[in-house]
Coordinates of C-alpha atoms in Angstrom, one line a residue:
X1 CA 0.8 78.9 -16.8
X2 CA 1.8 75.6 -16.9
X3 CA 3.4 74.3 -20.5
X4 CA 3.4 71.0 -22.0
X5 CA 1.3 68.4 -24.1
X6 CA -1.5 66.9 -21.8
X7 CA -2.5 63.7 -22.8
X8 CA -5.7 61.4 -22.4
X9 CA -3.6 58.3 -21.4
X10 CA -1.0 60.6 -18.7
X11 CA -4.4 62.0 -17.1
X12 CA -6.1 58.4 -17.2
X13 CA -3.1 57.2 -15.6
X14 CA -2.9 59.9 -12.9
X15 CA -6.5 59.2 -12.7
X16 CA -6.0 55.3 -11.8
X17 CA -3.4 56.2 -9.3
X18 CA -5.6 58.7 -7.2
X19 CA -7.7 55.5 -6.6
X20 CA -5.0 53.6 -5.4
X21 CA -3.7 50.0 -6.1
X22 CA -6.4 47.8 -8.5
X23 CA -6.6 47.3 -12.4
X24 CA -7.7 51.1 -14.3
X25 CA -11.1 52.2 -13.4
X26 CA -11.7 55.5 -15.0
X27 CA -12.3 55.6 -18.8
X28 CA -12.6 58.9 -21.1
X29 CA -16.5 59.9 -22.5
X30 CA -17.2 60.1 -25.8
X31 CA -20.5 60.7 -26.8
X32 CA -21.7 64.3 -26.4
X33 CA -25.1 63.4 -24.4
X34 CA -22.6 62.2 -21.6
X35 CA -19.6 65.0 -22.2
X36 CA -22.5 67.7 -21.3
X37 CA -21.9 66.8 -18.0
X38 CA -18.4 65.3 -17.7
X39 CA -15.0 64.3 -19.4
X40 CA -13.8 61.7 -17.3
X41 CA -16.1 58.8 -15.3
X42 CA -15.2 55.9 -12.9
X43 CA -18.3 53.3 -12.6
X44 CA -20.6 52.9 -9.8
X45 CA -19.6 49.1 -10.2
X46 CA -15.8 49.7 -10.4
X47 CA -16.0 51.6 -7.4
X48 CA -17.8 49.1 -5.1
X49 CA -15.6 46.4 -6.4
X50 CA -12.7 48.9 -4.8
X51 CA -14.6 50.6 -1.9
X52 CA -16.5 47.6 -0.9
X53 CA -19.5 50.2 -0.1
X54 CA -18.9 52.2 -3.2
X55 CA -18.2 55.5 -1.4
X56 CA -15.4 56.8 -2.2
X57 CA -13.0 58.3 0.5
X58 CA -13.5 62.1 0.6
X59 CA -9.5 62.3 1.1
X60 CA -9.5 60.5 -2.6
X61 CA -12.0 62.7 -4.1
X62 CA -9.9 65.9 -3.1
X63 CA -6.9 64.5 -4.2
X64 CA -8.6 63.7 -7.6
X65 CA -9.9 67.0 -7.7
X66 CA -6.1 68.4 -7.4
X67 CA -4.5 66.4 -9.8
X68 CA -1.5 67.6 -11.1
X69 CA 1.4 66.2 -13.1
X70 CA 3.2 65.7 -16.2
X71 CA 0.7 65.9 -19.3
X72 CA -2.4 65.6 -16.7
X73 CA -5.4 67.8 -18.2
X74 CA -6.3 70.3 -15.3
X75 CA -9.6 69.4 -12.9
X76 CA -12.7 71.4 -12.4
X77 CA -14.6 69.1 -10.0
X78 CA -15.3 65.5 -9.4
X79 CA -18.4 64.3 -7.5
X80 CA -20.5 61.4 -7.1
X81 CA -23.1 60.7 -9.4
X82 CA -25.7 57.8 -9.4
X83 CA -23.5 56.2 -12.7
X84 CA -20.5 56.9 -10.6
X85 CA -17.4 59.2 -9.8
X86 CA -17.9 62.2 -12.7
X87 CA -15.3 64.6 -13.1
X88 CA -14.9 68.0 -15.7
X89 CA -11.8 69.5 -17.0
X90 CA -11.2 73.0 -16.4
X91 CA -12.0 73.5 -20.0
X92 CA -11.1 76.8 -21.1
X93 CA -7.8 75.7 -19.5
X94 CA -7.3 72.9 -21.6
X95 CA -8.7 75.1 -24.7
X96 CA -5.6 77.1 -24.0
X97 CA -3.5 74.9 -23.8
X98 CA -3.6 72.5 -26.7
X99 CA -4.8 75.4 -29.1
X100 CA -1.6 77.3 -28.4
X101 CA 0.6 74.5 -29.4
X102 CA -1.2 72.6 -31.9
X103 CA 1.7 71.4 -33.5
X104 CA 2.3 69.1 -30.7
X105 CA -0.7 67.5 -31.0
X106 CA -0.2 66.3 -34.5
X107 CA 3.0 63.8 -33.5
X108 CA 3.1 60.4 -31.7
X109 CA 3.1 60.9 -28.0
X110 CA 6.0 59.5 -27.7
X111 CA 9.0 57.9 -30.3
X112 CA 9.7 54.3 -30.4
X113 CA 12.7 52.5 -28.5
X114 CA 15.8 53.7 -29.7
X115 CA 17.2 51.5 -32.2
X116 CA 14.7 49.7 -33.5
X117 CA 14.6 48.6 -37.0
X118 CA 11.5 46.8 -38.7
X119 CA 11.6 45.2 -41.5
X120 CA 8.2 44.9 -43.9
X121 CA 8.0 42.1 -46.5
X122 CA 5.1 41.9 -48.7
X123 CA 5.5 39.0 -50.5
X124 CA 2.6 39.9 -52.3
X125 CA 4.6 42.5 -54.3
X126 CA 6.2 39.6 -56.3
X127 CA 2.7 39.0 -58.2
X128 CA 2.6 40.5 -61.8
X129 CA -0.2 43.4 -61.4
X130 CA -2.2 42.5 -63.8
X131 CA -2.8 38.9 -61.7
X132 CA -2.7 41.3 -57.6
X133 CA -6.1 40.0 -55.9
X134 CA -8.0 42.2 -53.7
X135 CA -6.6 40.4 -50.5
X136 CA -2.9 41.1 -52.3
X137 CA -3.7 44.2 -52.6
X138 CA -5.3 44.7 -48.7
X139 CA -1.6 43.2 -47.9
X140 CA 0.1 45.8 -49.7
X141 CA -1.7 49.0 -48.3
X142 CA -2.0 47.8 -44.7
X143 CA 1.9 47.5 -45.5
X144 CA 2.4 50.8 -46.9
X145 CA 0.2 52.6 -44.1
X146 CA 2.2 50.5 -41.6
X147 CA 5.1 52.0 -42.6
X148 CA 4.2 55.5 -42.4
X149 CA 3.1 55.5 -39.2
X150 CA 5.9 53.3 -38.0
X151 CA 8.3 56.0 -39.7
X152 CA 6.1 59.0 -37.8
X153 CA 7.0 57.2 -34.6
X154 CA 10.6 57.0 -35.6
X155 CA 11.4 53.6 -36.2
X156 CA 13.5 52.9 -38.8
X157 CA 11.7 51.2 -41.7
X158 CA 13.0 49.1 -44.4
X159 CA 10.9 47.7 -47.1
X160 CA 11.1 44.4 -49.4
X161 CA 11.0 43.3 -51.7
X162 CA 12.2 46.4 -53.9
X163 CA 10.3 46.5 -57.0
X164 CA 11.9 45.5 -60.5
X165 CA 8.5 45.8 -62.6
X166 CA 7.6 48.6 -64.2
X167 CA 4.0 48.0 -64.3
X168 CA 3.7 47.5 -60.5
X169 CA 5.7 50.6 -60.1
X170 CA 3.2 52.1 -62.1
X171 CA -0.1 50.9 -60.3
X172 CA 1.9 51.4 -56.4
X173 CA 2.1 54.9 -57.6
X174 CA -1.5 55.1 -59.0
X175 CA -2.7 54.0 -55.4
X176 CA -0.4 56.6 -53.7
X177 CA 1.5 53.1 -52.1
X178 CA 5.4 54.7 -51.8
X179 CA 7.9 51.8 -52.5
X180 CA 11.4 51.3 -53.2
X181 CA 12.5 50.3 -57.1
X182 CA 16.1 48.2 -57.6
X183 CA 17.6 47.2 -60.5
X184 CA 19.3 44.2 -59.5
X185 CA 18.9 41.2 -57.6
X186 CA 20.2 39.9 -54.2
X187 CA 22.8 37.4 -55.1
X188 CA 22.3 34.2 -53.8
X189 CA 25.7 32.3 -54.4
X190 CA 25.6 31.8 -50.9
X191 CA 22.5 30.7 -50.0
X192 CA 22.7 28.0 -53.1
X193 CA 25.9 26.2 -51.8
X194 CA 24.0 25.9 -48.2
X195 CA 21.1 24.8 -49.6
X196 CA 23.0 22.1 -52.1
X197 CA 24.5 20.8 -48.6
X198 CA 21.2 20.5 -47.0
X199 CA 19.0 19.3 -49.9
X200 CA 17.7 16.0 -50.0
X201 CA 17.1 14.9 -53.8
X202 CA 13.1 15.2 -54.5
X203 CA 12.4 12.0 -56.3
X204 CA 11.5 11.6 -59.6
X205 CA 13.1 15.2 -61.8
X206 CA 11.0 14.3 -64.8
X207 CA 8.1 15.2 -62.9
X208 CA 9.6 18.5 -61.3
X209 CA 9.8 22.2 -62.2
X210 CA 13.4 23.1 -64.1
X211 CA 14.1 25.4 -60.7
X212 CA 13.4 22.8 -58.3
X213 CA 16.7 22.2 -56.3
X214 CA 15.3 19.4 -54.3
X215 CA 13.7 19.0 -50.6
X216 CA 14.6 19.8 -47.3
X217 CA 12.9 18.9 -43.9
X218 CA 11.4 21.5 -41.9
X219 CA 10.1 19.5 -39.6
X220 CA 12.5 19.6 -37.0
X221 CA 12.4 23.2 -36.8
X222 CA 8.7 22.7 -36.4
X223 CA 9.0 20.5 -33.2
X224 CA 12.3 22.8 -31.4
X225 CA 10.8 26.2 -32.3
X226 CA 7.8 26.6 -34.4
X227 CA 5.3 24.5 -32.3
X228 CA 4.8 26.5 -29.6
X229 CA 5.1 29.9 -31.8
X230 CA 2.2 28.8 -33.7
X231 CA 4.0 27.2 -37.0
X232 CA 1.5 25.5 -39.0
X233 CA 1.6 21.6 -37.6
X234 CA 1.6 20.1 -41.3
X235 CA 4.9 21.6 -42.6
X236 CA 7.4 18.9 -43.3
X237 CA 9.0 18.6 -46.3
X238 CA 10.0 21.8 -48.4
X239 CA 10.9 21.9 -52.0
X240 CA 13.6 23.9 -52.8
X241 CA 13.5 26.2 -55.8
X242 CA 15.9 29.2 -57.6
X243 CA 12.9 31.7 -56.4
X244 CA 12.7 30.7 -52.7
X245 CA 16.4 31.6 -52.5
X246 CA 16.2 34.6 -54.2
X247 CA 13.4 35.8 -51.7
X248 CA 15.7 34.6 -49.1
X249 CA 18.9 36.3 -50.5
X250 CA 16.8 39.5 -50.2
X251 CA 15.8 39.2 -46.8
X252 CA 19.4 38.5 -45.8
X253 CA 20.9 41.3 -47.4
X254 CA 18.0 43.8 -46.1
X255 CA 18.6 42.7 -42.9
X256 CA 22.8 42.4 -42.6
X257 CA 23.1 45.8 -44.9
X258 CA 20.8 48.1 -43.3
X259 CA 21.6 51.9 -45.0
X260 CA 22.5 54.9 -43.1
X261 CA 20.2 56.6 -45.2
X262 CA 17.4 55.9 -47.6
X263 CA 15.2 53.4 -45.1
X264 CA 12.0 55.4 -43.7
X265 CA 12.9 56.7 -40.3
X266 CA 16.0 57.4 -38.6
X267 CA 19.4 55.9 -39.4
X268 CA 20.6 52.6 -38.1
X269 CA 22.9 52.7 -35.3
X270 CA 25.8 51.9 -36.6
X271 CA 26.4 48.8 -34.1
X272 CA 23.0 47.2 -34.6
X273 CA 22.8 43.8 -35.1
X274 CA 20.5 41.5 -35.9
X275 CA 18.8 41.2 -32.8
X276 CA 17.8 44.7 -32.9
X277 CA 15.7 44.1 -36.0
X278 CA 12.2 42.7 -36.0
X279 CA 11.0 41.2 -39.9
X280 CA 7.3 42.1 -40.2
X281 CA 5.2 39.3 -42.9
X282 CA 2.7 41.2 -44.1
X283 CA 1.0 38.4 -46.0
X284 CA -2.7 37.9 -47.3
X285 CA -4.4 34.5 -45.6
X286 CA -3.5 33.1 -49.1
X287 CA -0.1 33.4 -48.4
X288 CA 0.4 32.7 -44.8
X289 CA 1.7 28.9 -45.6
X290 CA 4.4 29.8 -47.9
X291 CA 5.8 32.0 -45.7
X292 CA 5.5 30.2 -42.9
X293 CA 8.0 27.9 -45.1
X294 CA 10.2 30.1 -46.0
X295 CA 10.3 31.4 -42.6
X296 CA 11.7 27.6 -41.5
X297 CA 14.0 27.5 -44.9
X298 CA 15.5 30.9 -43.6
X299 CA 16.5 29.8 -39.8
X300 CA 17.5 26.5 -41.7
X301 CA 20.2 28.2 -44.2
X302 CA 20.9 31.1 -42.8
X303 CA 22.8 31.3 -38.9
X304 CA 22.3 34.6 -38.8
X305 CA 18.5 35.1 -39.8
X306 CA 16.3 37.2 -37.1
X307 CA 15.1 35.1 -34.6
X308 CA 12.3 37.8 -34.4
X309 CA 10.1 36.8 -37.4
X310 CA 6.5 37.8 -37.2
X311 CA 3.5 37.5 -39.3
X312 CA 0.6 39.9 -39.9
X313 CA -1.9 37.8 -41.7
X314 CA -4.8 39.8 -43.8
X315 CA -8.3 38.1 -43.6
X316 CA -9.9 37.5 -46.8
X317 CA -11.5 40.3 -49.7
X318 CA -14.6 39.4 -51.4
X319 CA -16.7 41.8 -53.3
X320 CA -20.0 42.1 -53.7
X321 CA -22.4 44.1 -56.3
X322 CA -20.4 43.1 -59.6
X323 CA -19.9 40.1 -61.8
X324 CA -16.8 37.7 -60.9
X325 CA -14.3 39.1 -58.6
X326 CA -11.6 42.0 -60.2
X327 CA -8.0 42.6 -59.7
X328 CA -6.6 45.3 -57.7
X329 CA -6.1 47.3 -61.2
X330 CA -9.7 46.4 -62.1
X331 CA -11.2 47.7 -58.5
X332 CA -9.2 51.2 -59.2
X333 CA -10.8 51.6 -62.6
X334 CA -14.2 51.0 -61.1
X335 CA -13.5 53.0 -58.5
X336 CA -12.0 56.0 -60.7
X337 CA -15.2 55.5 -63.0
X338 CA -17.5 55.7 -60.3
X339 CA -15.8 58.6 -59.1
X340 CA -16.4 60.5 -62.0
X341 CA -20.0 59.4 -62.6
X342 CA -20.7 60.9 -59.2
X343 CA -19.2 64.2 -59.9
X344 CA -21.0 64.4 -63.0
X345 CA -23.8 63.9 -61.1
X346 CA -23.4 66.3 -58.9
X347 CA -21.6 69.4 -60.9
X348 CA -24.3 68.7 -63.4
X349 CA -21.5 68.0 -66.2
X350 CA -18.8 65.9 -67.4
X351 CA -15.3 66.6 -65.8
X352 CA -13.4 63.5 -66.5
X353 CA -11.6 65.1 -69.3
X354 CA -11.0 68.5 -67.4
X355 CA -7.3 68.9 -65.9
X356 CA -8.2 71.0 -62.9
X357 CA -10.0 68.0 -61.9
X358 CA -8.0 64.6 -63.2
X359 CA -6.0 64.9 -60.1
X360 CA -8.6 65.1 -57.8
X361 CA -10.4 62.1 -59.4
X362 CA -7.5 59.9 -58.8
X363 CA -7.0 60.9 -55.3
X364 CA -11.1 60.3 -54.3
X365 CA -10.7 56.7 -55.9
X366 CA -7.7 56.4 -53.8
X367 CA -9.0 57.6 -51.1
X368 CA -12.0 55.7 -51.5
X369 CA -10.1 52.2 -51.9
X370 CA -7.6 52.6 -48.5
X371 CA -10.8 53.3 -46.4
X372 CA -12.5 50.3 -47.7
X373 CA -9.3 48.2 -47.2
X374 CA -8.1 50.1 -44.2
X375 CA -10.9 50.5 -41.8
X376 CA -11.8 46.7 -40.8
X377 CA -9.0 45.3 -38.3
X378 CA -6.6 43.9 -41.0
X379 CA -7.1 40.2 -39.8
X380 CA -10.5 40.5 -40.2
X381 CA -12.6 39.0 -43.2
X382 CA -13.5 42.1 -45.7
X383 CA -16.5 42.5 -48.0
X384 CA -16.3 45.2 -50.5
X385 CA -20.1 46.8 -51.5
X386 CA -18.9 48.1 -54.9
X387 CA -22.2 49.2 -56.1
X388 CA -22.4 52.5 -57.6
X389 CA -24.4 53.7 -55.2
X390 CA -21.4 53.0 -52.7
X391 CA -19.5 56.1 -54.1
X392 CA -20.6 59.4 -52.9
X393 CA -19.9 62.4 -50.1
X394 CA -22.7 62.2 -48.7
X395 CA -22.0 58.3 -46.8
X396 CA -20.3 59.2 -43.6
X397 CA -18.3 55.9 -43.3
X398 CA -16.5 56.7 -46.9
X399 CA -13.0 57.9 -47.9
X400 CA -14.6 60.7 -50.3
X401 CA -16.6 61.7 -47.1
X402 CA -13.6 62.8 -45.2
X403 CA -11.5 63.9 -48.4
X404 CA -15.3 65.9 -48.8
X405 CA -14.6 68.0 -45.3
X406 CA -11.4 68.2 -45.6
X407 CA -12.1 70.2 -49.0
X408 CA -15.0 72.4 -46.5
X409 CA -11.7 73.2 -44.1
X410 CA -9.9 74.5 -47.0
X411 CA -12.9 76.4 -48.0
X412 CA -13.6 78.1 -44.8
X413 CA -10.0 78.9 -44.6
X414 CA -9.5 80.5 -48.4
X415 CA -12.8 82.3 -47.6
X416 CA -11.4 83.8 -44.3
X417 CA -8.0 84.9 -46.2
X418 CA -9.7 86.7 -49.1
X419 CA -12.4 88.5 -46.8
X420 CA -9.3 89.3 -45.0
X421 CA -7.1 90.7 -48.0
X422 CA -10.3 93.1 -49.2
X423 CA -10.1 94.8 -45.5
X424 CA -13.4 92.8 -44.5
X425 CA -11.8 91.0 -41.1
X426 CA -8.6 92.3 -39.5
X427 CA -5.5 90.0 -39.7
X428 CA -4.9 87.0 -37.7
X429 CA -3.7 87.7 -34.1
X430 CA -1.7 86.0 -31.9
X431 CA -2.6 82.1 -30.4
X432 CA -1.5 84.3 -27.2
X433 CA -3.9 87.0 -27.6
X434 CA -6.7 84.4 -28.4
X435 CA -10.1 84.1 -25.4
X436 CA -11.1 80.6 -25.6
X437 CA -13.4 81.0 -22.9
X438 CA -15.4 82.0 -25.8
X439 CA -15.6 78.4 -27.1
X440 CA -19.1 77.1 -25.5
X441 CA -20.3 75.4 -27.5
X442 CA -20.8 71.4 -27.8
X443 CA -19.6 70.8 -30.6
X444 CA -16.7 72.9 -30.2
X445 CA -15.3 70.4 -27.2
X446 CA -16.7 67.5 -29.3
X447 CA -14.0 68.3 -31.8
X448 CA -10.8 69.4 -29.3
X449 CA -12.0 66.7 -26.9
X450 CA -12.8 63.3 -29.2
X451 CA -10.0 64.3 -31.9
X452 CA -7.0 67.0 -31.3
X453 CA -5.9 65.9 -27.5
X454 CA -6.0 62.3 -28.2
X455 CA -5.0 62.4 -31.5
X456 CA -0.8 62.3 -30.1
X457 CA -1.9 58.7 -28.5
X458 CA -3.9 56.9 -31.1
X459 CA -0.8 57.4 -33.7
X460 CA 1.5 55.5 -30.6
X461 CA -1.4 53.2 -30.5
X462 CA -1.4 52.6 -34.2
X463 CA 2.4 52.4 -34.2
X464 CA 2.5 49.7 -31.2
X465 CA 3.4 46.2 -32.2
X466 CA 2.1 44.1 -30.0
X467 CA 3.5 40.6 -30.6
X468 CA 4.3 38.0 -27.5
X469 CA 7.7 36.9 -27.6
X470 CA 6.9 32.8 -28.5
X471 CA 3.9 33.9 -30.7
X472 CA 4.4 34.1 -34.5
X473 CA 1.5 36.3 -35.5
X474 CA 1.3 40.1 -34.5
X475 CA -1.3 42.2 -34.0
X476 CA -2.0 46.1 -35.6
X477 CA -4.7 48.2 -35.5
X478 CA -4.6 49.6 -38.5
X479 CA -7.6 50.6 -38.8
X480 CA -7.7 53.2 -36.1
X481 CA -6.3 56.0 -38.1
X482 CA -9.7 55.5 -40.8
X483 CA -12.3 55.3 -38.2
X484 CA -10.8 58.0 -36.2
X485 CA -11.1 60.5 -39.2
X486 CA -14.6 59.4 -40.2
X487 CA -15.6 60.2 -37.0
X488 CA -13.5 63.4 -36.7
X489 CA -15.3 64.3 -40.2
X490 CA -18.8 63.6 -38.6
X491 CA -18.3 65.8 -36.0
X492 CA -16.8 68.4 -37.8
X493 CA -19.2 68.4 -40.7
X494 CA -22.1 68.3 -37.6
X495 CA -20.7 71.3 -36.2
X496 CA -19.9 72.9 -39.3
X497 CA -23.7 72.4 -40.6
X498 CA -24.4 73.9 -37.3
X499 CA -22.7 76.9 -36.6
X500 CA -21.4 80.0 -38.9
X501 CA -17.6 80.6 -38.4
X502 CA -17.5 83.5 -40.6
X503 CA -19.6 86.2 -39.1
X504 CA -20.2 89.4 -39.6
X505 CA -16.9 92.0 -39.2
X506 CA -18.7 93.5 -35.7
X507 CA -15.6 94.0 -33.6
X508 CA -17.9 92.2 -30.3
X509 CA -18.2 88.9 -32.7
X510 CA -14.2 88.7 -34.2
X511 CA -13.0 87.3 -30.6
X512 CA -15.2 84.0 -30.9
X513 CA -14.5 84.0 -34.9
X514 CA -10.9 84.1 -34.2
X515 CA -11.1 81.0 -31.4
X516 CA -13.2 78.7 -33.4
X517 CA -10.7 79.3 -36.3
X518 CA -7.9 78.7 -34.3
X519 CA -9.6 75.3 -33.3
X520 CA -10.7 74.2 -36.7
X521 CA -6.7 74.6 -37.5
X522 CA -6.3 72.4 -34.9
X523 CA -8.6 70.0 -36.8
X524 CA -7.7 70.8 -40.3
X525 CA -3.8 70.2 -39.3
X526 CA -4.6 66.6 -37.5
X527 CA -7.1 65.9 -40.3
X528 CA -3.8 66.3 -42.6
X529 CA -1.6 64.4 -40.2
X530 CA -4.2 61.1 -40.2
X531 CA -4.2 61.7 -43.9
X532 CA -0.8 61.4 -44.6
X533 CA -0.2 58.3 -42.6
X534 CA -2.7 56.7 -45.6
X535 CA -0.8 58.7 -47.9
X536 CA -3.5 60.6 -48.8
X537 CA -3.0 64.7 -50.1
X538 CA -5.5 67.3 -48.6
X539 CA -7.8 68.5 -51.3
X540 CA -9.0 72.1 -51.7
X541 CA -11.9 71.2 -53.7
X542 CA -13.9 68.0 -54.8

């Protein structure tokens, strides 16, 4: 049998190929009316812009049908339909294959470039946490989630600026946010002589702050490089202070002292420079002109600052359902409260106080503020509903909806291990041993289908950063990982409403028990993976 991780974008590419030279025509189903009939379709109108009649060559269709290749999901047929050129996967097949190496399918489908290093800077770390707005804050997770899934894909990561503040320390770790702590301050000797040599004085110092060195121009660098990268037209003159250089400073030593250890990811080659390291701005809207300055002040004082600076600019937060607009440690305390009020709710008592819950508690707030923050396309403008009502297990677009199923996985699990241990069902048996023609049912491909097998390329998609070389803004999506596992919770919990995994101990039933297990560890361990790129812990109960 052949061996290897198939892949939705290897197939789609193979797919593409078989049709000959054109832009991609096929694309993958999703919804489960349309995979009752087939995985895979290429458009009656995508085919007659090819074809010119629309009919496709039979010597195509057979060499569609006998696709092979590198990570290409085995064929069953493909024939014309009236919506276009339908194919089906061997199915079984492809059950066998991905459930017998599951592991695989919980990586990126493939690493980064060797020897890239990315730099994150969230300037919005330097606010004191009693003062971090909700668009701060939106910077700060999209950062830390960045970072995670950067690190999965193994790029090495560094992060700035390192946190001197106890009390931020203290609220980072509250929201599960993991980020360096340093004691002491980049020096910026260096930085202050270039700066004294290229400061204008800034008029009248009676009417300036004590740190204020004076002004420099930016302008020029606005007309030979920032124009055409997207630099804001308007910068021009830049007052100079103690802070800006100690941001600065920071950067520079990040960047020229990159650790062998200690960064997320991989080492540093030892002989990477400068060019091989991108700086990532991960800055709320409300920031984007500052550091679009101090981007300038940085190619203007430093020669060897990263010609590679890019911005990720979060859209705005406003929230809606309370009074005036809370700080990020104000929007955990609601959340944590509401939390709490729901499980009373539901468990029909108070367990606020109890220790076998506290921990949960603060992990379903957490949970609940990254998919809030994390599910809208970061550049896009964000409205928070933080109504009570808003909190509960039962909304299917929440964090405590997911964090909910995950619990169910757990359950279903624990429940098959003690049946198991009082001699009820035998002992696991071998992935090798394992019938998965036994796995008919919808709901059942719904879940290997839509989540596991593509699972490997939406964490490279997550991971990609797409930036054009002139342009100074760069795109994520980081919000796939949160929508992917609100819809992999949906169909799991649809399925799992649906259909009882734990049968009775008949020996004619235990085959199709022991397949729809082995798939729902498939789930359980990508439903762990997606979690831990939010930096989320699986929960065994809620």
């Amino acid at each position: 049998m052949a061996t290897g991780r198939l892949g939705v974008e290897e197939t789609l590419g193979a797919l593409n190929a078989a049709l000959g030279p054109g832009s991609p025509v096929w694309f993958k189903e999703r919804r489960a009316r349309h995979l009752r009939a087939r995985d895979f379709l290429a458009p009656q109108r995508a085919l007659q812009a090819r074809f010119g009649d629309g009919q496709v060559p039979e010597r195509v269709v057979h060499e569609v049908t006998c696709l092979q290749g590198p990570g290409v999901a085995p064929v069953l047929r493909c024939e014309p339909t009236p919506a276009g050129l339908a194919l089906q996967l061997q199915r079984s097949v492809v059950f066998e294959r991905v459930l017998g190496a599951v592991a695989a399918y919980a990586a990126p489908a493939a690493p980064a470039r060797p020897g890239l290093r990315v730099l994150l800077h969230c300037p919005a770390l330097r606010t004191a946490p009693c003062a971090l707005s909700l668009s701060q804050l939106r910077a700060v997770l999209v950062a830390d989630h960045l970072a995670r899934v950067l690190h999965a894909h193994g790029v090495s990561v560094r992060l700035v600026p390192t946190l001197r503040d106890p009390q931020m320390s203290a609220l980072l770790q509250q929201l599960r946010v993991d980020w360096p702590t340093a004691s002491e301050r980049a020096t910026i000797e260096a930085l202050r002589s270039r700066a004294l040599a290229e400061l204008s004085p800034a008029g009248d110092r009676g009417t300036l702050l004590p740190d204020v060195l004076g002004s420099v121009c930016l302008k020029e660098l606005v007309e030979e490089r920032g124009r055409k990268a997207g630099y804001d037209p308007n910068l021009d003159n830049c007052l100079v202070t103690e802070d800006m250089l100690s941001v600065l400073a920071e950067l520079q030593a990040a960047v020229l002292h990159w650790p062998e250890v200690g960064s997320l990811g991989p080492a540093a080659s030892p002989d990477a420079g400068v060019d091989d390291c991108m700086v990532v701005h991960v800055v709320s809207c409300e920031e984007a002109f500052q550091q679009q300055k101090l981007d300038l002040l940085w190619w203007k004082l430093d020669d060897q600052a990263p010609l590679r600076q890019k911005h990720l600019v979060c859209g705005p937060v406003k929230a809606a359902g309370v009074p005036g607009t809370p700080t990020a440690p104000e929007y955990y305390k609601l959340r944590h409260d509401q939390v709490c009020k729901a499980s009373t709710l539901k468990h029909s008592r108070d367990l606020a106080e109890d220790p076998a819950w506290t921990e949960t508690f603060r992990v379903l707030a957490v949970a609940a503020i990254k998919f809030e923050m994390l599910s809208t396309a970061p550049q896009s403008r964000l409205l928070l509903a933080l109504a009570d009502n808003s909190i509960s297990t039962k909304g299917t677009k929440s964090g405590t909806f997911v964090m909910y199923n995950c619990a169910r996985l757990a359950t279903l699990f624990e429940g098959y291990k003690h049946s198991m241990e009082q001699g009820l069902y035998p002992a696991f048996p071998p992935v090798s041993n394992l019938d998965f023609s036994l796995l008919h049912d919808e709901g059942e491909w719904l879940l290997l289908f839509n989540s596991v097998l593509p699972f490997p390329d939406l964490l490279s998609q997550t991971a990609a950063l797409e930036c054009p070389a002139l342009g100074l803004h760069i795109t994520m999506h980081t919000e796939m990982v949160c929508k992917f596992l609100v819809q992999l919770s949906m169909d799991f919990s649809s399925y799992y409403n649906r259909v009882h995994i734990l049968g009775e101990p008949r020996p004619h039933l235990l085959g199709q028990m022991f397949a729809r297990l082995q798939l729902l560890q498939a789930v359980r361990q990508v439903l762990h993976t997606g979690l831990a790129m939010l930096g989320l812990p699986p929960l065994s109960h809620i």
